Short mmCIF file of C-alpha atoms in Angstrom, two decimals:
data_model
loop_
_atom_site.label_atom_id
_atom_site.label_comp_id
_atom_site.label_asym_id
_atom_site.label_seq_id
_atom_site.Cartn_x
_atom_site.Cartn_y
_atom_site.Cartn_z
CA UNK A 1 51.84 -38.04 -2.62
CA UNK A 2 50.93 -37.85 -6.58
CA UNK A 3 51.90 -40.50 -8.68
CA UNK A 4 54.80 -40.83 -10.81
CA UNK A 5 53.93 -38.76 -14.02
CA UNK A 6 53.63 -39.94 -17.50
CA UNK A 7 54.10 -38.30 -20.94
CA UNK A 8 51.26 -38.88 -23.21
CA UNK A 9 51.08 -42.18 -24.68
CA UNK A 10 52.44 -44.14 -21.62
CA UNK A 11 55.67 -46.41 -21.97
CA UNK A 12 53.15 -48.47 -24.32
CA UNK A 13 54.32 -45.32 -26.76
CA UNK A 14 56.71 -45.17 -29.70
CA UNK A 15 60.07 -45.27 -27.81
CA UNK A 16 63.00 -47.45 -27.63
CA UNK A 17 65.44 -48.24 -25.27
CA UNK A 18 68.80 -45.73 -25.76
CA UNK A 19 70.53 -47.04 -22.86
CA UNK A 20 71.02 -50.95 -22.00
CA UNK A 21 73.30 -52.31 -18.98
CA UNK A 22 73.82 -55.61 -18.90
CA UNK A 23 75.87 -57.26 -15.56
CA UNK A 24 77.43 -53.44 -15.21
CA UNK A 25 79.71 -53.69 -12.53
CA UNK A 26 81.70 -51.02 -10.89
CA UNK A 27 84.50 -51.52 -8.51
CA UNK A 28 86.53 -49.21 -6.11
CA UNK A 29 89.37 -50.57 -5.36
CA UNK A 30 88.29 -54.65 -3.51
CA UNK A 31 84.74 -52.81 -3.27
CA UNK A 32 82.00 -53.84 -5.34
CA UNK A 33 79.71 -50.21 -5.30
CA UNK A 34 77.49 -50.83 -8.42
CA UNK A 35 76.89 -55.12 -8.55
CA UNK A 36 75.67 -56.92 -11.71
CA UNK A 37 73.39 -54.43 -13.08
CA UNK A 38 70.47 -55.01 -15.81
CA UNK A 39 69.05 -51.76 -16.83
CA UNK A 40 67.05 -50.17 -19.22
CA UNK A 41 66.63 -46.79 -19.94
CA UNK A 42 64.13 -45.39 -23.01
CA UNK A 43 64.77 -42.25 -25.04
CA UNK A 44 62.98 -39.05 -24.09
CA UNK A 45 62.30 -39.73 -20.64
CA UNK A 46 63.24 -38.18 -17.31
CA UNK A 47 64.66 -40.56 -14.48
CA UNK A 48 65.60 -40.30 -10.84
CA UNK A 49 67.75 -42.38 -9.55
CA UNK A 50 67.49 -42.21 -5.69
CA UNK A 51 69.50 -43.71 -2.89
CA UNK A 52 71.27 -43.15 0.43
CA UNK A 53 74.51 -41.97 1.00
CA UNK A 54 76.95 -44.84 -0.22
CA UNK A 55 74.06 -46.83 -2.28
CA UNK A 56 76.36 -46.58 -5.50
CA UNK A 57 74.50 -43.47 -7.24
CA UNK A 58 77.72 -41.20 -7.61
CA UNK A 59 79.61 -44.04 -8.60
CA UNK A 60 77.05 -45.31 -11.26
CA UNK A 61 76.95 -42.14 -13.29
CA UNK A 62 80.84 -41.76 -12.73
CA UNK A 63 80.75 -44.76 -14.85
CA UNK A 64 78.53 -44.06 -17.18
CA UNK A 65 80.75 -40.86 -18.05
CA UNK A 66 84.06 -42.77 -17.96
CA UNK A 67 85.37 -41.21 -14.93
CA UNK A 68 85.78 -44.87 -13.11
CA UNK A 69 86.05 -48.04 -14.76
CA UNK A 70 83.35 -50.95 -15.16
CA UNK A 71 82.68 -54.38 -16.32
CA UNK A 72 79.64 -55.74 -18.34
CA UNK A 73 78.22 -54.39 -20.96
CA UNK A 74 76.52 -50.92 -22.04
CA UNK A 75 74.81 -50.51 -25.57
CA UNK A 76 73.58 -47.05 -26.68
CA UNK A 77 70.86 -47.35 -29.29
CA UNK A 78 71.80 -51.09 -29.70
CA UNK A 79 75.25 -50.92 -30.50
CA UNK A 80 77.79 -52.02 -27.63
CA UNK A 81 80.33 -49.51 -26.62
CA UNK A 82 83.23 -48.98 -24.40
CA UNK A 83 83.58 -46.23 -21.64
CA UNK A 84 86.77 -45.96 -21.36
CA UNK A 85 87.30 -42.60 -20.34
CA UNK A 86 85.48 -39.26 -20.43
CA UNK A 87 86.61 -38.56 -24.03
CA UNK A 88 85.09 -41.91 -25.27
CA UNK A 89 81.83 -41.29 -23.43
CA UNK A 90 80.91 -38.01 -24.88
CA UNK A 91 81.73 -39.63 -27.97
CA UNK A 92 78.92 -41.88 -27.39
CA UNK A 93 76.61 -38.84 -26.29
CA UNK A 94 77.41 -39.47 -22.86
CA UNK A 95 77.47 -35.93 -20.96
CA UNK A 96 77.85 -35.83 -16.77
CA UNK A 97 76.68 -32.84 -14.83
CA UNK A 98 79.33 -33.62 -11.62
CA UNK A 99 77.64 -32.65 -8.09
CA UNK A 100 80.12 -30.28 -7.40
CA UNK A 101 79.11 -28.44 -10.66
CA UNK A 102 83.09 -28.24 -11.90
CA UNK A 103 83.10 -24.99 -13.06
CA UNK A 104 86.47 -23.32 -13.34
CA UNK A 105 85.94 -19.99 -11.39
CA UNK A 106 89.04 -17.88 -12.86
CA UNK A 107 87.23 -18.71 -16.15
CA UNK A 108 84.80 -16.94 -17.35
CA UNK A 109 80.78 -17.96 -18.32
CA UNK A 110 81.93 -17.98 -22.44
CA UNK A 111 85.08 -19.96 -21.67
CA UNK A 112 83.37 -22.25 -19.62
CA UNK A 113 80.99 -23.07 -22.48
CA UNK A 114 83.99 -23.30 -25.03
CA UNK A 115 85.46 -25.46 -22.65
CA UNK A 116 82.12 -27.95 -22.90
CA UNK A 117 82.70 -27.94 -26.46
CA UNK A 118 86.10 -29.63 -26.89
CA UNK A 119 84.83 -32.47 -28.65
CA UNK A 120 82.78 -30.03 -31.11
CA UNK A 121 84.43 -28.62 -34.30
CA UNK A 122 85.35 -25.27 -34.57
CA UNK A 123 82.77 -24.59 -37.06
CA UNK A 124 79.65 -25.09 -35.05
CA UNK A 125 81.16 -23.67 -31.86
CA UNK A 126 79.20 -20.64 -31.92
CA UNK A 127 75.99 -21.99 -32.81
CA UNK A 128 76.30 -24.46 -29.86
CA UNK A 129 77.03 -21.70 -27.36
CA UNK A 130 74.06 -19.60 -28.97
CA UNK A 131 71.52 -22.98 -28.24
CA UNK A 132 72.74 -22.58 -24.31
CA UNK A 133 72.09 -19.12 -24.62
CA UNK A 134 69.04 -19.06 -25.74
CA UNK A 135 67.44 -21.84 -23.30
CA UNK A 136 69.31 -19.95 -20.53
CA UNK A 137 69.19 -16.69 -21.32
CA UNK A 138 69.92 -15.43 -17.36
CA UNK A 139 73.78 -15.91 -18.37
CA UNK A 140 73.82 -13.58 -21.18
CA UNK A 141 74.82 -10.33 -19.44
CA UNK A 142 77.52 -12.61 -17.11
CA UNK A 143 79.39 -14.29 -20.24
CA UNK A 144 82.13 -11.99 -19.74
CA UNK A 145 82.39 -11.68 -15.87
CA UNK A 146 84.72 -14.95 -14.14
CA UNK A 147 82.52 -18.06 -13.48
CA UNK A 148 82.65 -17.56 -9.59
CA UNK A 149 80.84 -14.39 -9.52
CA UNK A 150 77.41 -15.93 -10.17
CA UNK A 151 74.99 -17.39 -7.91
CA UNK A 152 74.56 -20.78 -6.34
CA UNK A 153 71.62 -21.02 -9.47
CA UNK A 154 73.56 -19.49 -12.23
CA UNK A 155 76.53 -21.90 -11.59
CA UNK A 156 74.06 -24.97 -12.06
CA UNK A 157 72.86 -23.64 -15.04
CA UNK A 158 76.02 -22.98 -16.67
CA UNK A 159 77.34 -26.39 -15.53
CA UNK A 160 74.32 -28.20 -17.09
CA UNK A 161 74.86 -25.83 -20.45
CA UNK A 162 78.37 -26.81 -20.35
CA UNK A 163 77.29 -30.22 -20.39
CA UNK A 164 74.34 -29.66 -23.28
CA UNK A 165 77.49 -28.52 -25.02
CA UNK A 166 78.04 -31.79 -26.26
CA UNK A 167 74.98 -32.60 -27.59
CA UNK A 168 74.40 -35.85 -25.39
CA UNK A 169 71.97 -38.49 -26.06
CA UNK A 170 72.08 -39.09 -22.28
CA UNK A 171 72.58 -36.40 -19.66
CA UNK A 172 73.64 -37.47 -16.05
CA UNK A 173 73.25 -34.87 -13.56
CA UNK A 174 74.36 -35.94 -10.03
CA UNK A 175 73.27 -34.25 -7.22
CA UNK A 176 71.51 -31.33 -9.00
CA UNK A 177 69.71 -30.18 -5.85
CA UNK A 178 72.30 -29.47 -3.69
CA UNK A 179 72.14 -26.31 -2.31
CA UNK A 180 69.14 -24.60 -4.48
CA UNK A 181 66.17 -23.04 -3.51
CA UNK A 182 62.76 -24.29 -4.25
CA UNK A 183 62.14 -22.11 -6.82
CA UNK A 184 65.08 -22.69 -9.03
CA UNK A 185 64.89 -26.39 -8.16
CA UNK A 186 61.10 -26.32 -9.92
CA UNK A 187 63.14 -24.40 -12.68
CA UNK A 188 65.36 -27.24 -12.90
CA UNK A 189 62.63 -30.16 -13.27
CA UNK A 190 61.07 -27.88 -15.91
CA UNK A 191 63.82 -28.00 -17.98
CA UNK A 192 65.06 -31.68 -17.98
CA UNK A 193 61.68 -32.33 -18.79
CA UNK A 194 61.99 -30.01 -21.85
CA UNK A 195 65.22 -31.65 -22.55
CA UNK A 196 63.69 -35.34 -22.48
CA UNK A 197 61.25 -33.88 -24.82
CA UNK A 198 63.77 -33.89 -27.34
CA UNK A 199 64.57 -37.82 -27.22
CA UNK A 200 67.41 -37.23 -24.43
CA UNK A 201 67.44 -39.55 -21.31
CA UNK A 202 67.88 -37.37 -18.47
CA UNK A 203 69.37 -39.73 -15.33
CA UNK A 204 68.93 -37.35 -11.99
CA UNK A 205 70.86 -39.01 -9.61
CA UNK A 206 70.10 -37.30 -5.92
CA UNK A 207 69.78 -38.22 -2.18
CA UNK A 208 67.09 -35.55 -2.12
CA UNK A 209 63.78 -37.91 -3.15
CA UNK A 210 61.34 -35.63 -1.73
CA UNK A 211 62.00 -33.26 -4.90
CA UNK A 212 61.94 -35.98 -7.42
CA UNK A 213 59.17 -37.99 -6.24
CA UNK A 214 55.99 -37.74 -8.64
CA UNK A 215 58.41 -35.06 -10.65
CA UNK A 216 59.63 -37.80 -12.93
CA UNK A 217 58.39 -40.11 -14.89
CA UNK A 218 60.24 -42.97 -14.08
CA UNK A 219 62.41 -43.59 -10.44
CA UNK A 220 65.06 -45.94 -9.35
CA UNK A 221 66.25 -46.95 -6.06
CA UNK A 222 69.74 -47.88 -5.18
CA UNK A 223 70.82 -49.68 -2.46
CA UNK A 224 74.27 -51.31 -1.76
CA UNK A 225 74.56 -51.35 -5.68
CA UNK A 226 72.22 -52.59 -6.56
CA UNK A 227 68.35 -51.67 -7.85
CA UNK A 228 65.51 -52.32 -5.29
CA UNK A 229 63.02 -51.09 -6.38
CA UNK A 230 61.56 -49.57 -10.25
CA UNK A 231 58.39 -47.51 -10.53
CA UNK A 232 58.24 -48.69 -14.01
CA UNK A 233 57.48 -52.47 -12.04
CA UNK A 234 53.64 -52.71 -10.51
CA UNK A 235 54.92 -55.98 -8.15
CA UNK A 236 56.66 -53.86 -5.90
CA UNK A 237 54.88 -50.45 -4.29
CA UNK A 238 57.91 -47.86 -4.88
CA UNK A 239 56.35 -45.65 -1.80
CA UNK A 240 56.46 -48.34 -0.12
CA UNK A 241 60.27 -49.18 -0.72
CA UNK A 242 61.04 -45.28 -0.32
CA UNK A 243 59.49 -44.75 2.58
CA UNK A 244 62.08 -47.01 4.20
CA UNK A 245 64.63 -44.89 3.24
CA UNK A 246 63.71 -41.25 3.03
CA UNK A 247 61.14 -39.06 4.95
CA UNK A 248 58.47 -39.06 2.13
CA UNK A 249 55.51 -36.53 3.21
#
């Protein structure tokens, strides 16, 4: 396996943490799915978060968007803020990418996009929808046609542009993988690399490791809720750790 890739300039370069969790705790009902965690995350970097079924991924970026609540605290570019709900978080620049993409079907590509833009004003509605366009410019001739006439690959795209709609500072997409091919799943890593390249944290949070592995800079493993195990840490061998829990070739 290749090693975990790094932009140039290492971490030792000039970023700065955007995201900070501190004791972030997430509950489901007298479950404790996401326990105490301390968490860093820097700006323009691309991160997978990896773990098995039920190690608290889902419900970590559920959180983040203010789908579910939490305890502890979360800063964004140092300043502490409160997730609410989903409204609040995209505030923040907050945007989730859900696994089962959420498009509405009966809608079609263009109103899915205006729907991604709630938040935005009116006025810079069309420019927004122009940007996701533009970077994916395989929905052009489908704007008008209803949302669940495109492919498997053309849904995650328009989910994700829905979600770029917002102009997040930190993108979640959870589960991304599922049910792609190989070649749009390279298409996908090229682009949330481009999109880190622009000073947005991209969190991938997947089962799938075998994709991610040495795709992203940085990777996370969950387990029970909480971290095991950080590639950005040299005390701990992260293929190592993995190979305990997925089928690494």
């Amino acid at each position: 396996m290749s090693p975990l890739p790094k932009r140039a300039g290492g971490p030792e370069a000039a970023r700065k943490a955007l995201v900070e969790l501190n004791g972030f705790t997430v509950r489901r009902g007298e479950l404790t799915v996401i326990d105490g965690l301390d968490l860093w995350l820097e700006s323009g970097t691309t991160i997978g978060l990896v773990g098995a079924n039920g190690s608290g991924k889902t419900s970590l970026v559920e959180a983040l968007a203010g789908l579910i609540p939490s305890t502890g605290e979360i800063r964004l570019g140092g300043a502490p803020v409160e997730l609410r709900n989903p409204r609040r978080a995209l505030d923040h620049g907050i945007a989730l990418c859900p696994a089962h993409r959420g498009i509405f079907a009966r809608m079609t590509v263009r109103e899915n996009l205006l729907v991604g833009g709630f938040t935005v004003a009116k006025s810079r509605l069309g420019e927004r929808v122009a940007a996701q366009l533009e970077r994916f410019p395989g929905l052009v001739p489908r704007l008008d046609l209803p949302a669940g006439q495109l492919s498997g690959g053309e849904r995650q795209q328009l989910a994700i542009a829905r979600a770029l709609m917002a102009a997040p500072r930190l993108l979640l997409l959870d589960e991304p993988s599922r049910g792609l091919s190989p070649a749009v799943i390279d298409s996908l890593l090229r682009l949330i690399d481009e999109l880190a390249g622009t000073g947005m944290v991209v969190l991938v949070a997947d089962q799938a490791v075998d994709w991610l592995y040495g795709r992203v800079e940085r990777l996370l493993i969950l387990s029970n809720g909480k971290l095991i195990a950080d590639s950005l840490e040299g005390t701990t061998s992260i293929e190592e750790i993995a190979s305990r829990y997925f089928d690494l070739n």
